[in-house]
Coordinates of C-alpha atoms in Angstrom, one line a residue:
Chain A
M1 CA -15.1 -29.0 29.4
V2 CA -15.7 -30.6 26.1
K3 CA -19.2 -29.0 26.1
N4 CA -17.5 -25.6 26.6
L5 CA -15.2 -26.2 23.7
M6 CA -18.1 -27.4 21.5
K7 CA -19.9 -24.1 22.2
Q8 CA -16.8 -22.3 20.9
K9 CA -16.5 -24.5 17.9
Y10 CA -17.0 -21.8 15.3
L11 CA -14.4 -19.5 17.0
W12 CA -11.8 -22.3 16.7
L13 CA -12.9 -23.5 13.3
F14 CA -12.6 -20.1 11.7
T15 CA -9.3 -19.3 13.3
L16 CA -7.7 -22.7 12.9
P17 CA -6.2 -22.3 9.4
A18 CA -4.6 -18.9 10.2
L19 CA -3.5 -20.2 13.6
F20 CA -1.8 -23.2 12.1
V21 CA 0.2 -21.3 9.5
Y22 CA 1.1 -18.6 11.9
S23 CA 2.2 -20.9 14.7
V24 CA 4.2 -23.2 12.6
F25 CA 5.9 -20.7 10.4
W26 CA 6.3 -17.7 12.7
I27 CA 5.9 -18.5 16.4
V28 CA 7.7 -21.9 16.4
P29 CA 10.8 -20.5 14.8
L30 CA 10.7 -17.7 17.3
I31 CA 10.7 -20.1 20.3
V32 CA 13.1 -22.6 18.8
N33 CA 15.6 -19.8 18.6
I34 CA 16.1 -20.0 22.3
P35 CA 17.5 -23.5 22.7
I36 CA 19.5 -23.1 19.6
S37 CA 21.1 -20.0 21.0
F38 CA 22.4 -22.1 23.8
S39 CA 24.1 -24.6 21.6
K40 CA 26.8 -24.8 19.0
W41 CA 25.4 -26.2 15.8
N42 CA 26.2 -26.1 12.1
G43 CA 22.8 -27.3 11.1
L44 CA 24.0 -30.5 9.4
A45 CA 23.9 -33.2 12.0
A46 CA 21.0 -33.6 14.4
L47 CA 21.2 -31.5 17.5
T48 CA 22.5 -33.6 20.4
R49 CA 22.9 -32.9 24.1
Q50 CA 26.6 -32.5 23.7
D51 CA 26.1 -29.5 21.5
F52 CA 24.6 -27.5 24.4
I53 CA 27.1 -24.9 25.6
G54 CA 24.8 -22.9 27.9
L55 CA 25.6 -19.3 27.8
G56 CA 28.7 -19.8 25.8
N57 CA 27.4 -17.9 22.8
Y58 CA 26.3 -15.0 24.9
S59 CA 29.5 -14.5 26.7
R60 CA 31.3 -14.7 23.3
L61 CA 29.1 -11.8 22.2
F62 CA 30.7 -9.4 24.6
Q63 CA 34.3 -10.6 23.8
D64 CA 33.7 -10.4 20.1
K65 CA 35.2 -7.1 18.8
V66 CA 33.2 -7.3 15.6
F67 CA 30.0 -7.7 17.5
M68 CA 30.8 -4.7 19.6
L69 CA 31.6 -2.7 16.5
A70 CA 28.4 -3.8 14.9
L71 CA 26.5 -2.8 18.0
Q72 CA 28.1 0.6 18.0
N73 CA 27.5 1.1 14.3
N74 CA 23.9 0.1 14.8
L75 CA 23.4 2.6 17.7
V76 CA 24.9 5.4 15.6
Y77 CA 22.8 4.5 12.7
T78 CA 19.6 4.2 14.7
V79 CA 20.0 7.4 16.6
L80 CA 21.0 9.6 13.7
S81 CA 18.5 8.2 11.2
A82 CA 15.8 8.5 13.8
V83 CA 16.6 12.1 14.7
F84 CA 16.9 13.2 11.0
T85 CA 13.9 11.2 9.9
L86 CA 11.7 12.5 12.7
T87 CA 12.7 16.1 12.2
L88 CA 12.3 16.0 8.4
S89 CA 9.0 14.1 8.5
L90 CA 7.5 16.4 11.1
A91 CA 8.6 19.5 9.3
V92 CA 7.3 18.3 6.0
A93 CA 4.0 17.3 7.6
F94 CA 3.6 20.8 8.9
L95 CA 4.5 22.2 5.5
L96 CA 2.0 20.0 3.9
D97 CA -0.7 20.7 6.4
R98 CA -0.5 24.4 6.6
Y99 CA 1.4 26.0 3.8
V100 CA 0.9 24.0 0.6
R101 CA -1.8 24.1 -2.0
F102 CA -2.7 21.0 -3.9
K103 CA -2.0 18.9 -0.8
G104 CA -3.1 15.7 -2.4
F105 CA -0.7 16.0 -5.3
F106 CA 2.3 16.8 -3.2
R107 CA 1.5 14.2 -0.7
T108 CA 1.5 11.6 -3.5
V109 CA 4.7 12.9 -5.0
W110 CA 6.7 13.2 -1.7
F111 CA 5.6 9.8 -0.6
F112 CA 7.1 8.3 -3.7
P113 CA 10.6 7.4 -2.3
N114 CA 8.9 5.1 0.2
I115 CA 7.2 2.8 -2.3
L116 CA 10.4 1.8 -4.0
P117 CA 11.6 -1.7 -3.3
F118 CA 14.7 -1.6 -1.2
I119 CA 16.8 -3.2 -3.9
V120 CA 15.9 -0.2 -6.1
V121 CA 16.8 2.3 -3.4
S122 CA 20.0 0.6 -2.6
Y123 CA 21.2 0.2 -6.2
L124 CA 20.0 3.7 -7.1
W125 CA 22.0 5.3 -4.3
L126 CA 24.9 3.1 -5.0
W127 CA 25.1 4.8 -8.3
I128 CA 24.3 8.2 -7.0
Y129 CA 27.2 7.9 -4.6
N130 CA 29.6 6.6 -7.2
P131 CA 32.6 8.8 -6.9
A132 CA 33.4 9.0 -10.6
F133 CA 30.1 8.8 -12.4
G134 CA 27.5 9.4 -9.8
L135 CA 24.8 12.0 -9.5
L136 CA 26.0 13.5 -6.2
N137 CA 29.6 14.2 -7.1
G138 CA 28.5 15.4 -10.5
L139 CA 26.1 17.8 -9.0
L140 CA 28.7 19.1 -6.6
D141 CA 31.1 19.6 -9.5
L142 CA 28.5 21.4 -11.5
L143 CA 27.8 23.8 -8.6
G144 CA 31.4 24.5 -8.2
L145 CA 31.5 22.7 -4.8
D146 CA 34.1 20.2 -5.8
H147 CA 35.9 20.5 -2.6
W148 CA 32.9 18.7 -1.1
V149 CA 33.4 15.7 -3.3
R150 CA 33.9 12.5 -1.4
M151 CA 34.2 8.7 -1.8
W152 CA 30.8 8.4 -0.2
L153 CA 30.7 4.7 0.2
S154 CA 34.4 3.7 -0.1
D155 CA 35.6 5.9 2.7
P156 CA 35.3 3.9 6.0
K157 CA 34.9 7.1 7.9
I158 CA 31.8 8.4 6.2
A159 CA 30.2 5.3 4.6
L160 CA 27.8 4.8 7.5
Y161 CA 26.6 8.4 7.3
S162 CA 26.0 8.0 3.6
L163 CA 23.9 5.0 4.3
I164 CA 22.0 7.0 7.0
A165 CA 21.2 9.7 4.4
T166 CA 19.8 7.1 2.0
S167 CA 17.7 5.7 4.8
V168 CA 16.2 9.0 5.8
W169 CA 15.4 9.7 2.1
S170 CA 13.6 6.4 1.9
H171 CA 11.7 6.5 5.2
F172 CA 10.7 10.0 5.9
P173 CA 7.6 10.0 3.7
F174 CA 6.1 7.2 5.7
Y175 CA 6.4 9.1 9.0
M176 CA 5.3 12.3 7.3
L177 CA 2.1 10.6 6.5
I178 CA 1.5 9.6 10.1
F179 CA 2.2 13.0 11.4
L180 CA 0.0 14.5 8.7
A181 CA -2.9 12.3 9.9
G182 CA -2.1 13.4 13.5
L183 CA -2.0 17.1 12.5
Q184 CA -5.3 16.9 10.7
D185 CA -6.8 15.4 13.8
I186 CA -6.3 18.5 15.9
P187 CA -9.5 20.4 16.2
K188 CA -9.3 23.8 14.6
E189 CA -11.2 25.5 17.4
L190 CA -8.3 24.8 19.8
E191 CA -5.9 26.7 17.7
E192 CA -8.2 29.5 16.9
A193 CA -9.0 30.0 20.5
A194 CA -5.3 30.2 21.3
K195 CA -4.8 32.7 18.5
I196 CA -7.6 34.9 19.8
D197 CA -6.0 34.8 23.2
G198 CA -3.0 36.4 21.6
S199 CA -0.5 33.6 21.1
N200 CA 1.4 33.8 17.8
G201 CA 2.4 31.0 15.6
W202 CA 5.3 29.4 17.5
R203 CA 3.5 29.4 20.9
V204 CA 0.5 27.8 19.4
I205 CA 2.6 25.0 18.0
W206 CA 4.5 24.5 21.2
H207 CA 1.6 24.5 23.6
I208 CA -1.2 23.0 21.6
V209 CA 0.0 21.1 18.6
L210 CA 3.0 19.2 20.0
P211 CA 1.2 18.0 23.1
H212 CA -1.6 16.7 20.9
L213 CA 1.0 14.9 18.8
R214 CA 2.7 13.3 21.8
P215 CA 1.1 9.8 21.5
I216 CA 1.9 9.8 17.8
L217 CA 5.5 10.9 18.6
A218 CA 5.9 8.1 21.0
I219 CA 4.8 5.6 18.4
V220 CA 6.9 7.1 15.7
V221 CA 10.0 7.1 17.9
T222 CA 9.4 3.4 18.8
L223 CA 8.9 2.5 15.2
L224 CA 12.1 4.4 14.2
I225 CA 14.0 2.5 16.9
F226 CA 12.7 -0.8 15.6
D227 CA 13.5 0.2 12.0
G228 CA 17.0 1.2 13.0
F229 CA 17.9 -2.0 14.7
R230 CA 16.3 -4.1 12.0
V231 CA 18.1 -2.5 9.0
F232 CA 19.5 -5.2 6.7
E233 CA 18.9 -5.0 3.0
L234 CA 20.1 -1.4 2.7
I235 CA 23.5 -2.2 4.2
Y236 CA 23.8 -5.7 2.8
V237 CA 23.3 -4.5 -0.8
M238 CA 25.2 -1.2 -0.6
T239 CA 28.3 -2.0 1.4
N240 CA 27.8 -5.4 2.9
G241 CA 29.4 -4.3 6.1
G242 CA 32.5 -2.8 4.5
P243 CA 34.5 -0.9 3.5
G244 CA 37.5 -1.5 5.6
Y245 CA 37.1 -3.3 8.9
H246 CA 33.4 -3.7 9.3
S247 CA 32.8 0.1 9.1
T248 CA 29.2 -0.4 8.3
E249 CA 28.6 -3.7 9.9
V250 CA 25.3 -3.8 11.8
L251 CA 23.7 -6.4 14.0
A252 CA 21.4 -7.8 11.3
T253 CA 24.2 -8.2 8.7
L254 CA 26.5 -9.7 11.3
M255 CA 23.8 -12.2 12.3
F256 CA 23.3 -13.1 8.7
K257 CA 27.0 -13.7 8.1
R258 CA 27.7 -15.6 11.3
G259 CA 24.4 -17.6 11.4
L260 CA 23.7 -18.4 7.7
L261 CA 27.0 -17.9 5.9
D262 CA 29.4 -19.3 8.5
L263 CA 26.8 -21.8 9.5
D264 CA 27.3 -20.9 13.2
F265 CA 23.6 -21.1 13.9
G266 CA 23.9 -21.0 17.6
Y267 CA 25.8 -17.7 17.6
G268 CA 23.5 -16.2 15.0
S269 CA 20.5 -17.1 17.2
A270 CA 22.2 -15.6 20.2
I271 CA 22.8 -12.3 18.3
S272 CA 19.2 -12.2 17.2
I273 CA 17.9 -12.8 20.8
F274 CA 20.2 -10.2 22.2
V275 CA 19.0 -7.7 19.7
T276 CA 15.4 -8.4 20.4
I277 CA 15.8 -8.0 24.1
F278 CA 17.9 -4.9 23.7
V279 CA 15.4 -3.3 21.4
M280 CA 12.4 -4.1 23.6
L281 CA 14.2 -2.6 26.6
I282 CA 14.9 0.6 24.6
A283 CA 11.4 0.8 23.3
A284 CA 9.9 0.3 26.8
A285 CA 12.2 3.0 28.2
N286 CA 11.2 5.3 25.4
F287 CA 7.5 4.6 26.1
A288 CA 7.9 5.2 29.8
F289 CA 9.8 8.4 29.2
M290 CA 7.1 9.7 26.9
F291 CA 4.3 9.0 29.3
R292 CA 6.0 10.1 32.4
A293 CA 6.5 13.5 30.9
D294 CA 2.8 13.4 30.1
R295 CA 1.8 12.8 33.7
R296 CA 4.1 15.6 35.0
S297 CA 2.5 18.2 32.9
R298 CA -0.9 17.5 34.5
Chain B
M1 CA 10.8 37.4 16.0
K2 CA 8.5 38.3 13.2
I3 CA 9.3 37.1 9.8
K4 CA 7.8 39.0 7.0
S5 CA 5.1 36.9 5.4
W6 CA 6.5 37.2 1.9
I7 CA 9.9 35.9 3.0
W8 CA 8.1 33.0 4.7
K9 CA 6.1 32.3 1.6
I10 CA 9.2 32.2 -0.5
M11 CA 10.9 29.8 1.9
M12 CA 7.9 27.5 1.8
L13 CA 7.9 27.6 -2.0
L14 CA 11.6 26.8 -2.0
A15 CA 11.1 23.9 0.4
T16 CA 8.3 22.6 -1.7
G17 CA 10.5 22.7 -4.8
I18 CA 13.4 21.1 -3.1
L19 CA 11.3 18.3 -1.7
T20 CA 9.8 17.6 -5.1
I21 CA 13.2 17.5 -6.7
I22 CA 14.7 15.1 -4.2
S23 CA 11.7 12.9 -4.4
L24 CA 11.6 12.6 -8.2
V25 CA 15.0 13.3 -9.6
P26 CA 16.7 10.1 -8.5
I27 CA 14.1 8.0 -10.2
I28 CA 13.9 10.1 -13.4
W29 CA 17.7 9.9 -13.5
L30 CA 17.4 6.1 -13.1
Y31 CA 15.1 5.8 -16.1
M32 CA 17.2 8.1 -18.2
S33 CA 20.3 6.1 -17.3
S34 CA 18.7 2.8 -18.0
L35 CA 18.2 3.9 -21.6
K36 CA 21.8 4.7 -22.1
S37 CA 24.4 2.1 -23.1
T38 CA 26.9 1.5 -20.5
G39 CA 29.6 3.2 -22.5
E40 CA 27.5 6.3 -22.8
L41 CA 26.8 6.3 -19.1
F42 CA 30.3 7.1 -18.3
I43 CA 30.6 10.1 -20.6
N44 CA 27.2 11.6 -20.4
R45 CA 25.7 11.8 -16.9
W46 CA 23.1 14.4 -17.3
S47 CA 21.2 14.8 -20.5
W48 CA 18.9 12.7 -22.5
P49 CA 20.6 9.6 -24.0
K50 CA 22.0 10.4 -27.4
R51 CA 20.7 7.0 -28.6
I52 CA 18.0 5.2 -26.8
A53 CA 19.5 1.8 -25.8
W54 CA 16.5 -0.4 -25.8
E55 CA 18.7 -3.4 -25.8
N56 CA 19.4 -2.8 -22.1
Y57 CA 15.9 -3.8 -21.4
T58 CA 15.8 -6.8 -23.7
T59 CA 19.1 -8.1 -22.3
A60 CA 17.9 -7.7 -18.8
W61 CA 14.6 -9.4 -19.5
N62 CA 16.1 -12.3 -21.4
K63 CA 19.7 -12.9 -20.4
G64 CA 19.3 -11.6 -16.9
N65 CA 16.4 -14.0 -16.3
I66 CA 14.3 -11.1 -15.1
D67 CA 11.3 -12.6 -16.8
L68 CA 11.6 -15.6 -14.6
F69 CA 12.0 -13.6 -11.4
F70 CA 9.2 -11.3 -12.4
M71 CA 6.9 -14.3 -12.8
N72 CA 8.1 -15.8 -9.5
S73 CA 7.3 -12.6 -7.7
V74 CA 3.9 -12.4 -9.3
I75 CA 3.0 -15.9 -8.2
V76 CA 4.4 -15.6 -4.7
T77 CA 2.9 -12.2 -4.1
L78 CA -0.6 -12.9 -5.3
A79 CA -0.7 -16.3 -3.6
S80 CA 0.5 -14.8 -0.4
I81 CA -1.7 -11.8 -0.2
F82 CA -4.9 -13.7 -1.1
A83 CA -4.1 -16.5 1.3
M84 CA -3.2 -14.2 4.2
V85 CA -6.2 -11.9 3.7
F86 CA -8.7 -14.8 3.4
L87 CA -7.4 -16.7 6.4
G88 CA -6.9 -13.5 8.3
A89 CA -10.5 -12.4 7.5
L90 CA -11.8 -15.7 8.8
A91 CA -9.9 -15.3 12.0
A92 CA -10.8 -11.7 12.4
F93 CA -14.4 -12.4 11.8
A94 CA -14.4 -15.1 14.5
I95 CA -12.5 -12.9 17.0
S96 CA -14.8 -9.9 16.5
K97 CA -18.0 -11.9 16.6
Y98 CA -17.6 -14.5 19.3
T99 CA -16.7 -12.0 22.0
Q100 CA -18.5 -14.0 24.6
F101 CA -15.6 -16.4 24.9
K102 CA -12.4 -15.4 26.6
S103 CA -10.4 -17.6 24.2
G104 CA -11.1 -15.1 21.5
F105 CA -9.3 -12.4 23.3
Y106 CA -6.3 -14.6 24.0
L107 CA -6.2 -15.7 20.4
F108 CA -6.1 -12.0 19.4
L109 CA -3.3 -11.3 21.7
F110 CA -1.4 -14.3 20.4
F111 CA -1.7 -13.0 16.8
L112 CA -0.7 -9.5 18.0
L113 CA 2.5 -10.9 19.4
G114 CA 3.7 -11.7 15.9
Q115 CA 3.3 -8.1 14.7
M116 CA 6.2 -7.1 16.9
V117 CA 8.5 -9.8 15.7
P118 CA 11.0 -8.7 13.2
A119 CA 12.1 -11.1 10.5
Q120 CA 15.6 -11.0 11.9
I121 CA 14.8 -13.2 14.9
V122 CA 13.1 -15.9 13.0
V123 CA 15.0 -16.0 9.7
I124 CA 17.7 -18.4 11.0
T125 CA 15.4 -20.9 12.6
L126 CA 13.0 -20.6 9.7
Y127 CA 15.8 -21.6 7.4
L128 CA 16.5 -24.7 9.6
I129 CA 12.8 -25.6 9.9
L130 CA 12.0 -25.2 6.2
N131 CA 15.1 -27.2 5.4
K132 CA 13.8 -30.1 7.5
L133 CA 10.5 -29.8 5.8
H134 CA 12.1 -29.7 2.3
L135 CA 10.3 -26.4 1.6
L136 CA 13.4 -24.4 0.7
N137 CA 13.6 -23.0 -2.8
S138 CA 10.0 -23.6 -3.5
Y139 CA 6.9 -21.4 -4.0
Q140 CA 5.1 -23.1 -1.1
G141 CA 7.7 -22.4 1.5
L142 CA 8.1 -18.7 0.9
V143 CA 4.3 -18.2 0.5
L144 CA 3.7 -19.9 3.9
V145 CA 6.2 -17.7 5.6
Y146 CA 4.8 -14.5 4.0
V147 CA 1.3 -15.6 5.1
A148 CA 2.4 -16.3 8.6
S149 CA 4.2 -13.0 8.9
G150 CA 1.4 -11.0 7.3
L151 CA -1.5 -12.4 9.3
P152 CA -1.1 -10.3 12.4
F153 CA -1.5 -7.0 10.5
V154 CA -4.5 -8.3 8.5
I155 CA -6.2 -9.6 11.6
L156 CA -5.5 -6.4 13.5
V157 CA -7.0 -4.2 10.8
L158 CA -10.0 -6.4 9.8
Q159 CA -11.2 -7.3 13.3
G160 CA -11.6 -3.5 13.9
F161 CA -13.8 -3.2 10.9
F162 CA -15.8 -6.4 11.6
R163 CA -16.5 -5.1 15.1
G164 CA -18.4 -2.3 13.5
I165 CA -21.0 -4.6 12.0
P166 CA -24.2 -4.4 14.0
R167 CA -25.3 -7.6 15.7
E168 CA -28.8 -7.3 14.5
L169 CA -27.7 -8.0 11.0
Y170 CA -26.2 -11.3 12.0
E171 CA -29.2 -12.2 14.1
A172 CA -31.7 -11.4 11.4
A173 CA -29.7 -13.5 8.9
T174 CA -29.4 -16.4 11.4
I175 CA -33.2 -16.3 11.7
D176 CA -33.4 -16.5 8.0
G177 CA -31.4 -19.7 8.1
Y178 CA -27.9 -18.4 7.3
S179 CA -25.1 -20.6 8.5
E180 CA -22.1 -19.1 10.2
G181 CA -20.1 -19.5 7.1
K182 CA -22.7 -17.7 5.1
L183 CA -22.7 -14.9 7.6
F184 CA -19.0 -14.5 6.9
L185 CA -19.2 -14.7 3.2
R186 CA -22.4 -12.9 2.4
I187 CA -22.5 -10.3 5.1
A188 CA -19.2 -9.6 6.9
L189 CA -16.8 -9.8 4.0
P190 CA -18.8 -7.6 1.6
M191 CA -19.3 -5.0 4.3
A192 CA -15.6 -4.8 5.0
S193 CA -14.6 -4.7 1.4
P194 CA -12.8 -1.3 1.6
A195 CA -10.7 -2.6 4.5
V196 CA -10.1 -5.8 2.7
A197 CA -9.0 -4.0 -0.4
T198 CA -6.7 -1.7 1.6
T199 CA -5.1 -4.6 3.4
L200 CA -4.5 -6.5 0.1
I201 CA -2.8 -3.4 -1.3
I202 CA -0.6 -2.7 1.7
Q203 CA 0.4 -6.4 1.9
F204 CA 1.1 -6.4 -1.8
K205 CA 3.7 -3.7 -1.2
Y206 CA 5.2 -5.7 1.7
V207 CA 5.5 -9.0 -0.1
W208 CA 6.6 -7.7 -3.5
N209 CA 9.4 -5.7 -2.0
E210 CA 10.5 -8.1 0.6
F211 CA 14.1 -9.1 0.4
M212 CA 15.7 -10.8 3.4
L213 CA 13.3 -13.7 3.9
A214 CA 13.3 -14.3 0.1
L215 CA 17.1 -14.2 0.0
V216 CA 17.4 -16.8 2.7
I217 CA 14.6 -19.1 1.8
N218 CA 14.7 -19.2 -2.0
S219 CA 18.3 -18.5 -2.6
A220 CA 19.1 -21.1 -5.2
G221 CA 17.6 -22.3 -8.4
Q222 CA 14.7 -21.2 -10.3
K223 CA 12.4 -19.8 -7.7
L224 CA 14.1 -16.5 -6.9
T225 CA 11.8 -13.6 -6.5
L226 CA 12.4 -10.3 -8.2
P227 CA 14.3 -8.3 -5.5
V228 CA 16.7 -11.2 -4.9
G229 CA 17.1 -12.0 -8.6
I230 CA 17.8 -8.3 -9.4
Y231 CA 20.4 -8.3 -6.6
R232 CA 22.1 -11.4 -7.9
A233 CA 22.0 -10.1 -11.5
A234 CA 23.1 -6.6 -10.7
V235 CA 25.9 -7.6 -8.3
T236 CA 27.2 -10.7 -10.1
Q237 CA 26.4 -10.9 -13.7
Y238 CA 26.1 -7.2 -14.6
S239 CA 28.2 -5.6 -12.1
T240 CA 30.0 -3.8 -14.9
D241 CA 27.2 -3.5 -17.4
Y242 CA 25.5 -0.7 -15.6
G243 CA 23.1 0.1 -18.3
V244 CA 21.6 -3.4 -18.2
A245 CA 21.6 -3.4 -14.4
F246 CA 19.6 -0.1 -14.4
A247 CA 17.2 -1.5 -16.9
G248 CA 16.7 -4.5 -14.7
I249 CA 16.0 -2.3 -11.7
S250 CA 13.6 -0.3 -13.7
I251 CA 11.7 -3.4 -14.6
A252 CA 11.5 -4.4 -10.9
L253 CA 10.2 -1.0 -10.1
L254 CA 7.6 -0.8 -12.8
P255 CA 4.8 -2.8 -11.2
M256 CA 5.2 -1.0 -7.9
M257 CA 5.0 2.3 -9.6
V258 CA 2.0 1.5 -11.7
F259 CA 0.4 0.0 -8.6
Y260 CA 1.1 3.1 -6.6
I261 CA -0.2 5.5 -9.2
I262 CA -3.5 3.6 -9.4
F263 CA -4.0 2.8 -5.8
Q264 CA -2.2 5.7 -4.0
R265 CA -5.3 6.9 -2.4
F266 CA -5.9 3.6 -0.7
I267 CA -2.3 3.1 0.3
L268 CA -1.9 6.6 1.8
K269 CA -5.2 6.4 3.6
G270 CA -4.6 2.9 4.8
I271 CA -1.2 3.7 6.4
A272 CA -2.5 6.9 8.0
A273 CA -5.6 5.2 9.4
G274 CA -3.7 2.2 10.6
A275 CA -1.1 4.3 12.4
V276 CA -3.6 6.6 14.1
K277 CA -5.7 3.7 15.2
G278 CA -2.7 1.9 16.5

């Protein structure tokens, strides 16, 4: 067996540095999460057997009103931002691919919101949404639409939706790019053949373009789901879970508060593991759905 | 349902205009606002500042400690991306070349696993582990974490490129007396330099802008990176001095903008290619 390993020595030699850093600083924390989630620990004293409380943290999750609220908020956030981001990015990709001259230029310009560091996006929109001096209310005033003026981030009823709008603005260029790549991949002959056969614009899109985009759509939706449940900095910086009673609290911010600020590491770990499993299940379901529909059409 | 083509054209034009406006106006407004004194910000929302308040920038740079955060970000980002790309290239080279061993495939899967792990799940335990290792609030700790988190993507992309290198090249060089290491440095790496460049650039964007891990790991003292430092400064010190806060944000934004303008071809191509391949 040693001889076998010696034959592989270069493989291991070359991968060892990367393997070491990756395992210690990414995989080990991932795995250690599990026993910690089964215990109650404040991180100060060493972890002893008495600290293990089994599924205590997990059962607490379902009784915790704030957790349920965070879960609900996160679901709303994910679904709405996914739907709007998907629609907008797909529409813009079409626009860019078919109807726009100077594609390169506009692609660069429209991608711009995506390169901004999140701290910039958050602070910028914090100011845009400012009820008294911000850009949005000022614009509405200017256009005579002052009955649409709102307290965008201070009103618990609409704060979450304001955040969703910011998220869509920031993320749609990324997915636009992906769809654009997919659209440019479609062989022109297919569309021309369909046009010759008499289909007009919309039918071509429905029967040729969209099926071609299906794998990309599946990936995009999965990524959007991941993005939605991972959201942290946007909310942390702009509203930190407020205003009011956790009206914009999401899973990541709650985990941050309970785990790192309250020093309830066990509970924080339990939240993070719950979120992971939850998201993986949704992503798997999404994938299965996308590919089952594929098989039916054959 | 036929729409007259000129109506359609006008709609497309309008859409183009609106998209351009919403993409650019917020940032233009940010820069304009950063050049106004805080007092003026409250009276004059729209037009060019009556007096250009350069002191916003000098205050942010000096008093706000932005020069320190900027430097920290530069150090952390450059160290992270070069380390992760070099280590990743080594691993990708091995995985793509030594395909005769099954272990290579399992190693690849192992690295791929990390690509799906969001920072959320590991941040808490990372904090605890780094605490034990006394690596909190340092350059090394944060860099190691960024390298670990960025390796999967680098390996994923680079092994694809390395696979495209014809075996005959390696064989010929081996006959010429090249060691495996030389094969990597003199043949594989140069041939994959576009992919290496793209990966460096994409990971630059990732590390420079990263917030959560930096917030948790380097939260105190002198080693804050730019995103975290700006957050602290804007939310605590300058929560009322908006002019200075905007200036600080603009400074944080500047490298990324310059970077984008220079390398946008690479970035856009890299993302599109990566997505379609994946």
